[in-house]
Coordinates of C-alpha atoms in Angstrom, one line a residue:
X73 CA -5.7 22.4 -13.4
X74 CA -2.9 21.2 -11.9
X75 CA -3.3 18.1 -9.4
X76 CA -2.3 19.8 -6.4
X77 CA -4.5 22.7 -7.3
X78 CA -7.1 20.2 -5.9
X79 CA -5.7 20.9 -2.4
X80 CA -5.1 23.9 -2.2
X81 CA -1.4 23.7 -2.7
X82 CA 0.4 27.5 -2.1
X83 CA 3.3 27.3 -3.5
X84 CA 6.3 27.5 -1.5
X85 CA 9.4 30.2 -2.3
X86 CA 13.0 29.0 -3.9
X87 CA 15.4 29.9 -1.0
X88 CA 13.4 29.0 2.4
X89 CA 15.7 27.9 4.8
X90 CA 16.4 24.5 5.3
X91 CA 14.9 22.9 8.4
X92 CA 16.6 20.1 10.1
X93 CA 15.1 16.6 11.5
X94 CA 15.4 13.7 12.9
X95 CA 13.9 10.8 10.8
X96 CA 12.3 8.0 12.3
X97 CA 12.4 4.2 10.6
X98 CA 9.2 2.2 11.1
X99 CA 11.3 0.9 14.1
X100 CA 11.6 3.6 15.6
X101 CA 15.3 4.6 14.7
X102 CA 17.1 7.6 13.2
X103 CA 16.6 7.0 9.3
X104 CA 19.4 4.2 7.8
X105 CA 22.8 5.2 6.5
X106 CA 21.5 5.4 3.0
X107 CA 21.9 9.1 2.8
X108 CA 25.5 9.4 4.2
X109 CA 26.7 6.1 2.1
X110 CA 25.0 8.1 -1.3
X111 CA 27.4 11.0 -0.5
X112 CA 30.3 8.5 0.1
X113 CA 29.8 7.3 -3.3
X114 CA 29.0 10.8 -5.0
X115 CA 32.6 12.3 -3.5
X116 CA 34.4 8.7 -5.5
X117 CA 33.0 9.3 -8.1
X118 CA 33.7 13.0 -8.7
X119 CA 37.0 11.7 -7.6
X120 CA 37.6 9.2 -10.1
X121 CA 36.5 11.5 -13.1
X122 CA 38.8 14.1 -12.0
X123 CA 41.7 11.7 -11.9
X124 CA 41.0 10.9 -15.6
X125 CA 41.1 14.5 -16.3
X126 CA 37.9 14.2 -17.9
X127 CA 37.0 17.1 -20.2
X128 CA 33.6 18.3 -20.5
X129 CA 32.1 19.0 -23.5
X130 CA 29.9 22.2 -24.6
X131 CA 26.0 21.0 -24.6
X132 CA 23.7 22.2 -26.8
X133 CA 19.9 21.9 -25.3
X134 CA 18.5 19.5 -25.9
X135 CA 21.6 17.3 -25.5
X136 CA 20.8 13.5 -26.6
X137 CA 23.5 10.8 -25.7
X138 CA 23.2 7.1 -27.2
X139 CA 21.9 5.4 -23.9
X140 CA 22.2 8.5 -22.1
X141 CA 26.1 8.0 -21.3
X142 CA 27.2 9.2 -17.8
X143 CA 29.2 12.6 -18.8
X144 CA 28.2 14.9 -16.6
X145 CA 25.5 17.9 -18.0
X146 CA 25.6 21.7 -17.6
X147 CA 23.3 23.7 -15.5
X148 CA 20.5 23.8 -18.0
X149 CA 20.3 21.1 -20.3
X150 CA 17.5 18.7 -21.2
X151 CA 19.0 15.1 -21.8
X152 CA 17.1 12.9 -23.5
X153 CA 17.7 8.7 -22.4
X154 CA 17.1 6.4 -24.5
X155 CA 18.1 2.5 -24.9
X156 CA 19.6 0.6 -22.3
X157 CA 21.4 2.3 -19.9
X158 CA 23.9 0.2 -17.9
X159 CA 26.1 3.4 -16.2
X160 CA 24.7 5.9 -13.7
X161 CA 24.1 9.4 -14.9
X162 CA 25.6 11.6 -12.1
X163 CA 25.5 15.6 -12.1
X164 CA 28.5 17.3 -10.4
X165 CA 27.8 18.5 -7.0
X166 CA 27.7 22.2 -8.0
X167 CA 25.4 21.9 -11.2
X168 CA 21.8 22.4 -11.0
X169 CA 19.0 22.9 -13.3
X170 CA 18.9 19.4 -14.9
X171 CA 16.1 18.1 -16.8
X172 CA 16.6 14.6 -17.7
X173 CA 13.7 12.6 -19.9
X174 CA 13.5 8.9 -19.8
X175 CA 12.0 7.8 -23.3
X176 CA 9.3 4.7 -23.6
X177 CA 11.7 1.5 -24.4
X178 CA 14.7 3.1 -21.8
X179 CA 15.6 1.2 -19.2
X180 CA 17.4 2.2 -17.0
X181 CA 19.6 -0.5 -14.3
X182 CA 23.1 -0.1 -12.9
X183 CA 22.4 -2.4 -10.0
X184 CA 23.6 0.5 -7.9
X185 CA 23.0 4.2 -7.9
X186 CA 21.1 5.3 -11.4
X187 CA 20.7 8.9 -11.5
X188 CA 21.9 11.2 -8.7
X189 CA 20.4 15.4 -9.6
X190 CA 20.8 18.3 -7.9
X191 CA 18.4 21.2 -6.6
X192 CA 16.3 22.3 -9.2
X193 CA 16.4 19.8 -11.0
X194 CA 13.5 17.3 -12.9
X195 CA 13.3 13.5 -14.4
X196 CA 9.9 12.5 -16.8
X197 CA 10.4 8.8 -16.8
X198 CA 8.2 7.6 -19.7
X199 CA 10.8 4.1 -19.8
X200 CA 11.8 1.8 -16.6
X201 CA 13.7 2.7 -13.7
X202 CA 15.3 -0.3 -11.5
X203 CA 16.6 0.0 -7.9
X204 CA 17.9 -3.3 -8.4
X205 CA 21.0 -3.7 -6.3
X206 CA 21.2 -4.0 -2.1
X207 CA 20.9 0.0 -1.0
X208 CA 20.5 0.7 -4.6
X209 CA 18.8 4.0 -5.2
X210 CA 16.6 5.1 -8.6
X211 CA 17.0 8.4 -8.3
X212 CA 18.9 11.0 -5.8
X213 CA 17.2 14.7 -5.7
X214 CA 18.0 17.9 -4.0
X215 CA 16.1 20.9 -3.0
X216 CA 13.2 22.4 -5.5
X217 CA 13.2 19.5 -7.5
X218 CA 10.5 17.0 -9.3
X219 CA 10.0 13.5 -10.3
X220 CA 7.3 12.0 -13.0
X221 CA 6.2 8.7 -13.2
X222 CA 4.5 8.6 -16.5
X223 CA 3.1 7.7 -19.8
X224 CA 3.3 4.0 -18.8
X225 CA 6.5 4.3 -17.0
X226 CA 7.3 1.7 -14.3
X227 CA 9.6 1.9 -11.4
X228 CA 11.1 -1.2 -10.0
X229 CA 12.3 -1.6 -6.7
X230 CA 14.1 -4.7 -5.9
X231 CA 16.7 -4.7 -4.2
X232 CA 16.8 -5.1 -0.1
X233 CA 17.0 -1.7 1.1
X234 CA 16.5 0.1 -2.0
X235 CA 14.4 3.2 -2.7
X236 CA 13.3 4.5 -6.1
X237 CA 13.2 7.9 -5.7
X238 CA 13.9 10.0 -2.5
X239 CA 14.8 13.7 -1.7
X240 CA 18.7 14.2 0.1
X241 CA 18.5 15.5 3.7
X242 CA 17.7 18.8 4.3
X243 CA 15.8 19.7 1.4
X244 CA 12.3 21.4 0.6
X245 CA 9.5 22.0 -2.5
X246 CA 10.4 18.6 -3.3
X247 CA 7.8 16.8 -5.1
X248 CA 7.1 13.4 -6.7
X249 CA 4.4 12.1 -9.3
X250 CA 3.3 8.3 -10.3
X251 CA 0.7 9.7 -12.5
X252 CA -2.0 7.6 -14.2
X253 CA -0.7 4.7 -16.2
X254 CA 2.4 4.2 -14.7
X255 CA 2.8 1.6 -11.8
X256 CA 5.6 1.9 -8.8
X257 CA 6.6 -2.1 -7.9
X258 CA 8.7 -2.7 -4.5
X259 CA 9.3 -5.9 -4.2
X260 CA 12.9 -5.7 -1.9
X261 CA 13.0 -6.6 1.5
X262 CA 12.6 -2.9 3.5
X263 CA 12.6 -1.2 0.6
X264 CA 10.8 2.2 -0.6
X265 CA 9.2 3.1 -3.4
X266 CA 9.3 6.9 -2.7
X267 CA 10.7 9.5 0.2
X268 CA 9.8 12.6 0.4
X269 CA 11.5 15.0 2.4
X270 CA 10.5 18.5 3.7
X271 CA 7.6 20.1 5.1
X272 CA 6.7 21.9 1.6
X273 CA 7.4 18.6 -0.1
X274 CA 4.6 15.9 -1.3
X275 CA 4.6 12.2 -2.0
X276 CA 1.4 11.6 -4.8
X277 CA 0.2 9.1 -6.8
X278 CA -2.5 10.5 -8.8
X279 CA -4.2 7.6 -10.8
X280 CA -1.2 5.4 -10.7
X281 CA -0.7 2.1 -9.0
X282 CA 1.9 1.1 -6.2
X283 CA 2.7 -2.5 -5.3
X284 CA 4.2 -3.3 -2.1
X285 CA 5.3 -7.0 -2.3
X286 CA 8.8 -6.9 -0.4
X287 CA 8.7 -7.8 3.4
X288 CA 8.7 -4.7 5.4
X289 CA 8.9 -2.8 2.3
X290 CA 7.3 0.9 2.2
X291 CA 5.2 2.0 -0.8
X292 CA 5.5 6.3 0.2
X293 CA 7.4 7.6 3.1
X294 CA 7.6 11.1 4.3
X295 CA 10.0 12.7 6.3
X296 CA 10.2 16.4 7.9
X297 CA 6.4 17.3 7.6
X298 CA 5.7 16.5 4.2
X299 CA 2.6 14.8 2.4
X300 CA 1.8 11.3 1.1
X301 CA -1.5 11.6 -1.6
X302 CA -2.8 9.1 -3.1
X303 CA -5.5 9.4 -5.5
X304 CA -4.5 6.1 -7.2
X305 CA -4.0 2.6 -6.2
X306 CA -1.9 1.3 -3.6
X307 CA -1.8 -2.3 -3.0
X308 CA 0.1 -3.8 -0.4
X309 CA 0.7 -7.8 -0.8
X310 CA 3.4 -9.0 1.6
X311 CA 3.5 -9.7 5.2
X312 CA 4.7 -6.6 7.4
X313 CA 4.6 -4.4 4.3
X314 CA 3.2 -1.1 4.5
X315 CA 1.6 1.7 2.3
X316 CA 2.1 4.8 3.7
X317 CA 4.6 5.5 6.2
X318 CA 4.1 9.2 7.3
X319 CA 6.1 11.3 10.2
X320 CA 4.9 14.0 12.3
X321 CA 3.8 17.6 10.9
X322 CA 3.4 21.4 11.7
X323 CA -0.1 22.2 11.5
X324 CA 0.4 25.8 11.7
X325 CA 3.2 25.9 9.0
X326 CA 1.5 23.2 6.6
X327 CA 1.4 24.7 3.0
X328 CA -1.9 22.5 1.8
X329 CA -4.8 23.1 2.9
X330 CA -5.8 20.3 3.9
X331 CA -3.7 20.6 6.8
X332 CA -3.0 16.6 7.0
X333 CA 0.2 14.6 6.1
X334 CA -1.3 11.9 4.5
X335 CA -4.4 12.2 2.3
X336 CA -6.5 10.0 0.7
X337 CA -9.1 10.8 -1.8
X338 CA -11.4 9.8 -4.8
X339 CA -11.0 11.9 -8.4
X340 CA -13.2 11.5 -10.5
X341 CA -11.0 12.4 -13.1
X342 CA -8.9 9.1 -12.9
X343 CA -9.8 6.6 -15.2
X344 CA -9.9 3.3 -13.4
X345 CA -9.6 2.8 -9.2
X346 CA -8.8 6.2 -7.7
X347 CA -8.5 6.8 -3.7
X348 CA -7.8 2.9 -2.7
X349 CA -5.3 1.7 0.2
X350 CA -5.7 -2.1 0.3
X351 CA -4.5 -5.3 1.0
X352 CA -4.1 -8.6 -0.3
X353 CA -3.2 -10.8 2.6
X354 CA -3.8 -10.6 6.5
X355 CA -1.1 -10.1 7.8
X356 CA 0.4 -7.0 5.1
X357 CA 0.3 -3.7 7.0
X358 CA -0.5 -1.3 8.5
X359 CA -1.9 -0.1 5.4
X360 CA -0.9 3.5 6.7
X361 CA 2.1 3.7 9.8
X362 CA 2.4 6.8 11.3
X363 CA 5.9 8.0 13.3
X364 CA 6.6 10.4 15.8
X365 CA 6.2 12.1 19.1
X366 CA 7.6 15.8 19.2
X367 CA 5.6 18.3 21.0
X368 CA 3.9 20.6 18.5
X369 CA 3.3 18.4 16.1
X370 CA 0.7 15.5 15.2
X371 CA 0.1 13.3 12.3
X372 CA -3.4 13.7 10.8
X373 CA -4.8 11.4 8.2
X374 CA -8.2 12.2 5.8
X375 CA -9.9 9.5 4.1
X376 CA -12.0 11.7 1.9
X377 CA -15.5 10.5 0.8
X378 CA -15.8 7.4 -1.8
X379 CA -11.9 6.7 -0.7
X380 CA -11.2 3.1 0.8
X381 CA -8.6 2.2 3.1
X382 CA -9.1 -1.8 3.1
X383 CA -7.0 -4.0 5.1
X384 CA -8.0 -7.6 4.8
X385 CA -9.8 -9.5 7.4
X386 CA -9.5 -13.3 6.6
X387 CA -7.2 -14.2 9.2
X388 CA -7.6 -12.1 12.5
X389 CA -6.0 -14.9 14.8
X390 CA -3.0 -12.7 15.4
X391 CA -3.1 -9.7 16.9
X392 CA -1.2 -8.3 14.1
X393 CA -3.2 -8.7 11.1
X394 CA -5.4 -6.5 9.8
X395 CA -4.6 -3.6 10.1
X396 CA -5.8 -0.6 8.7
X397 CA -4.0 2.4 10.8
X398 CA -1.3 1.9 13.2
X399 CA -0.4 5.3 15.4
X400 CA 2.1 7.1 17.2
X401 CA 3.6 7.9 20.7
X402 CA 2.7 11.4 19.5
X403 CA -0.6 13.3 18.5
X404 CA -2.5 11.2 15.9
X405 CA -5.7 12.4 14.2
X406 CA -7.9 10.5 11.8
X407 CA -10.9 11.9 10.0
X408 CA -12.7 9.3 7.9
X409 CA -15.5 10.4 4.9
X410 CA -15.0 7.5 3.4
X411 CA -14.7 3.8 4.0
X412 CA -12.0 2.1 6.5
X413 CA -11.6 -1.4 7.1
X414 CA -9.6 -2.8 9.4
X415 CA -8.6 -2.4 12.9
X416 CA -7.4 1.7 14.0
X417 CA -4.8 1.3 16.5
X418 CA -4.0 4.6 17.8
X419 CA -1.0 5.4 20.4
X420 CA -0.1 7.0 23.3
X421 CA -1.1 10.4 22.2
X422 CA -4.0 12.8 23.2
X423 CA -5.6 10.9 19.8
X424 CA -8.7 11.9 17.7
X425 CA -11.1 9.5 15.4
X426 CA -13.6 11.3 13.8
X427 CA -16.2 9.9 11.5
X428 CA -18.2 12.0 9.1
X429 CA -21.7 11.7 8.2
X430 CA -21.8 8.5 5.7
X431 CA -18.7 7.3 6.8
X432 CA -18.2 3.3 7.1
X433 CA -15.6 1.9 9.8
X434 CA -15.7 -2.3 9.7
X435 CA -13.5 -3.7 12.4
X436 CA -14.1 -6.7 13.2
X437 CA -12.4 -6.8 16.5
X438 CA -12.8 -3.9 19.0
X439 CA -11.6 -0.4 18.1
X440 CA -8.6 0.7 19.7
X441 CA -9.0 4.3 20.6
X442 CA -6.0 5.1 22.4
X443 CA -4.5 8.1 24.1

């Protein structure tokens, strides 16, 4: 079974139009220049290896460079990465269909951009992958696409502003795995571990482990409808860090059923923690921020039974600590089976909290209801 079988994932067609959105920052502004200063560097580059009249090779798959050299693969081919790669692996803008596979012992560090992929396109990182440099990016993806985080593979995100791994604007059926044994660190000031873009796109972390240690830093964001999961660990140990950060969604056009944007749940198939949002010290979080206010939509969170979302509650002199969820101007909905600590501080919106039958909520202040 595959993991997202669990939700009732229906799989969404190659080829559905693209949807445009405005993306919201955890400040409430349109989302950073990252994207538009990616392209500026994909167009030099292209530039630079045509002015070297760079002649392309004919691959044979499975193609396998020493330290998986940056010339640029066909539509098709698997490259295998291996050693200590120094130099970004960029595909040109009109090749798709690239599988790239990270081996255990790669590592993977340009200090700037390390793999940039087009639509269709996959990466199993089984080595190290580090967003090292200011705005550095792990990987770039386009439409259709996957990343895997596994078999004790680690991304590292340290530089400020980074992000590991996130989808380009615009595109859908995007979807990204830290599967068990393989850890996601983010230790840059407001960096991201993962962004997800799309409304048939998904976030997960199915038995993994996420640290959030960089100020402001983001462990999983979502843009344009799409779904954070976490069925792993995700441990959030930094002042004004945050675990999830989730925008608005369709709930008439969702492709789960579950019908949320962010869920959180137990599987008993994880060896180890499974279904835990947490933090370390009082004044980390939100553990889960939620963005937006468009009418139509609403964010909906489920904490499924034997799931925790634990904000810690040794220091509740400022207002700010402790917190578990923080809502939107919009529509906000949480539905809790499980446990919650921490304070719920819902917006402006016509809000919801609903608790289910053996649910826990422990808030040591008053709840904030909201709406």
């Amino acid at each position: 079974m595959q993991p997202f079988e669990k939700i009732g994932q229906r799989v969404p067609l190659i080829g559905q139009p693209v949807r445009n959105s405005v993306r919201p920052t955890h400040q409430g502004e349109s989302v950073p220049g990252v994207f538009a200063r990616l392209a500026k560097r994909r167009k030099a580059a292209l530039r630079s290896l045509a002015l070297v009249g760079l002649t392309l090779p004919i691959f044979y798959s499975p193609v396998s460079w020493a330290e998986c050299q940056p010339t640029p693969p066909a539509a098709g081919d698997t490259v295998t990465c291996s050693g200590q790669i120094t130099e970004p692996l960029i595909a040109p803008v009109d090749v798709d269909d690239v599988t790239v596979l990270i081996e255990a012992g790669a590592s993977f560090d340009t200090a700037g951009d390390n793999l940039q992929l087009n639509d269709e396109s996959s990466v199993g990182n089984s080595g190290e992958i580090n967003a090292s440099g200011p705005n550095a990016t792990g990987l770039t993806i386009g439409s259709s696409a996957e990343f895997r985080n596994q078999d004790g593979g680690r991304l590292t995100v340290s530089g400020e502003q980074a992000v590991g791994v996130f989808a380009t604007p615009g595109s859908e059926n995007v979807r990204f795995f830290n599967q068990q044994g393989a850890t996601i660190e983010i230790s840059g000031q407001s960096a991201i571990g993962m962004l997800a873009e799309g409304s048939s796109s998904f976030n997960s972390n199915i038995g993994g482990r996420i640290t959030v240690q960089g100020l402001e830093a983001v462990g999983l964001r979502t843009d344009g409808g799409a779904l954070s999961f976490n069925a792993g660990v995700i441990s959030v140990e930094q002042g004004e860090a945050i675990g999830i950060l989730a925008t608005q969604f369709d709930p008439n056009e969702s492709p789960f059923s579950a019908n949320v944007n962010v869920l959180n749940r137990f599987d008993p198939d994880v060896l180890g923690d499974s279904g835990q949002i947490v933090s370390t010290v009082p004044d980390a979080g939100p553990l889960i921020q939620l963005e937006g206010a468009t009418e139509g939509l609403l964010n909906r969170v489920r904490n499924e039974a034997e799931s925790s979302i634990r904000a810690n509650l040794n220091d509740l002199t400022n207002s700010n600590h402790g917190i578990a969820v923080a809502g939107s101007a919009g529509v906000d909905e949480i539905i809790n089976a499980g446990e919650i600590q921490g304070r719920i501080e819902l917006g402006g919106g016509d809000d919801e909290f609903t608790a289910i039958a053996g649910s826990t909520l422990v808030d040591l202040r008053d709840f904030t209801g909201g709406g």
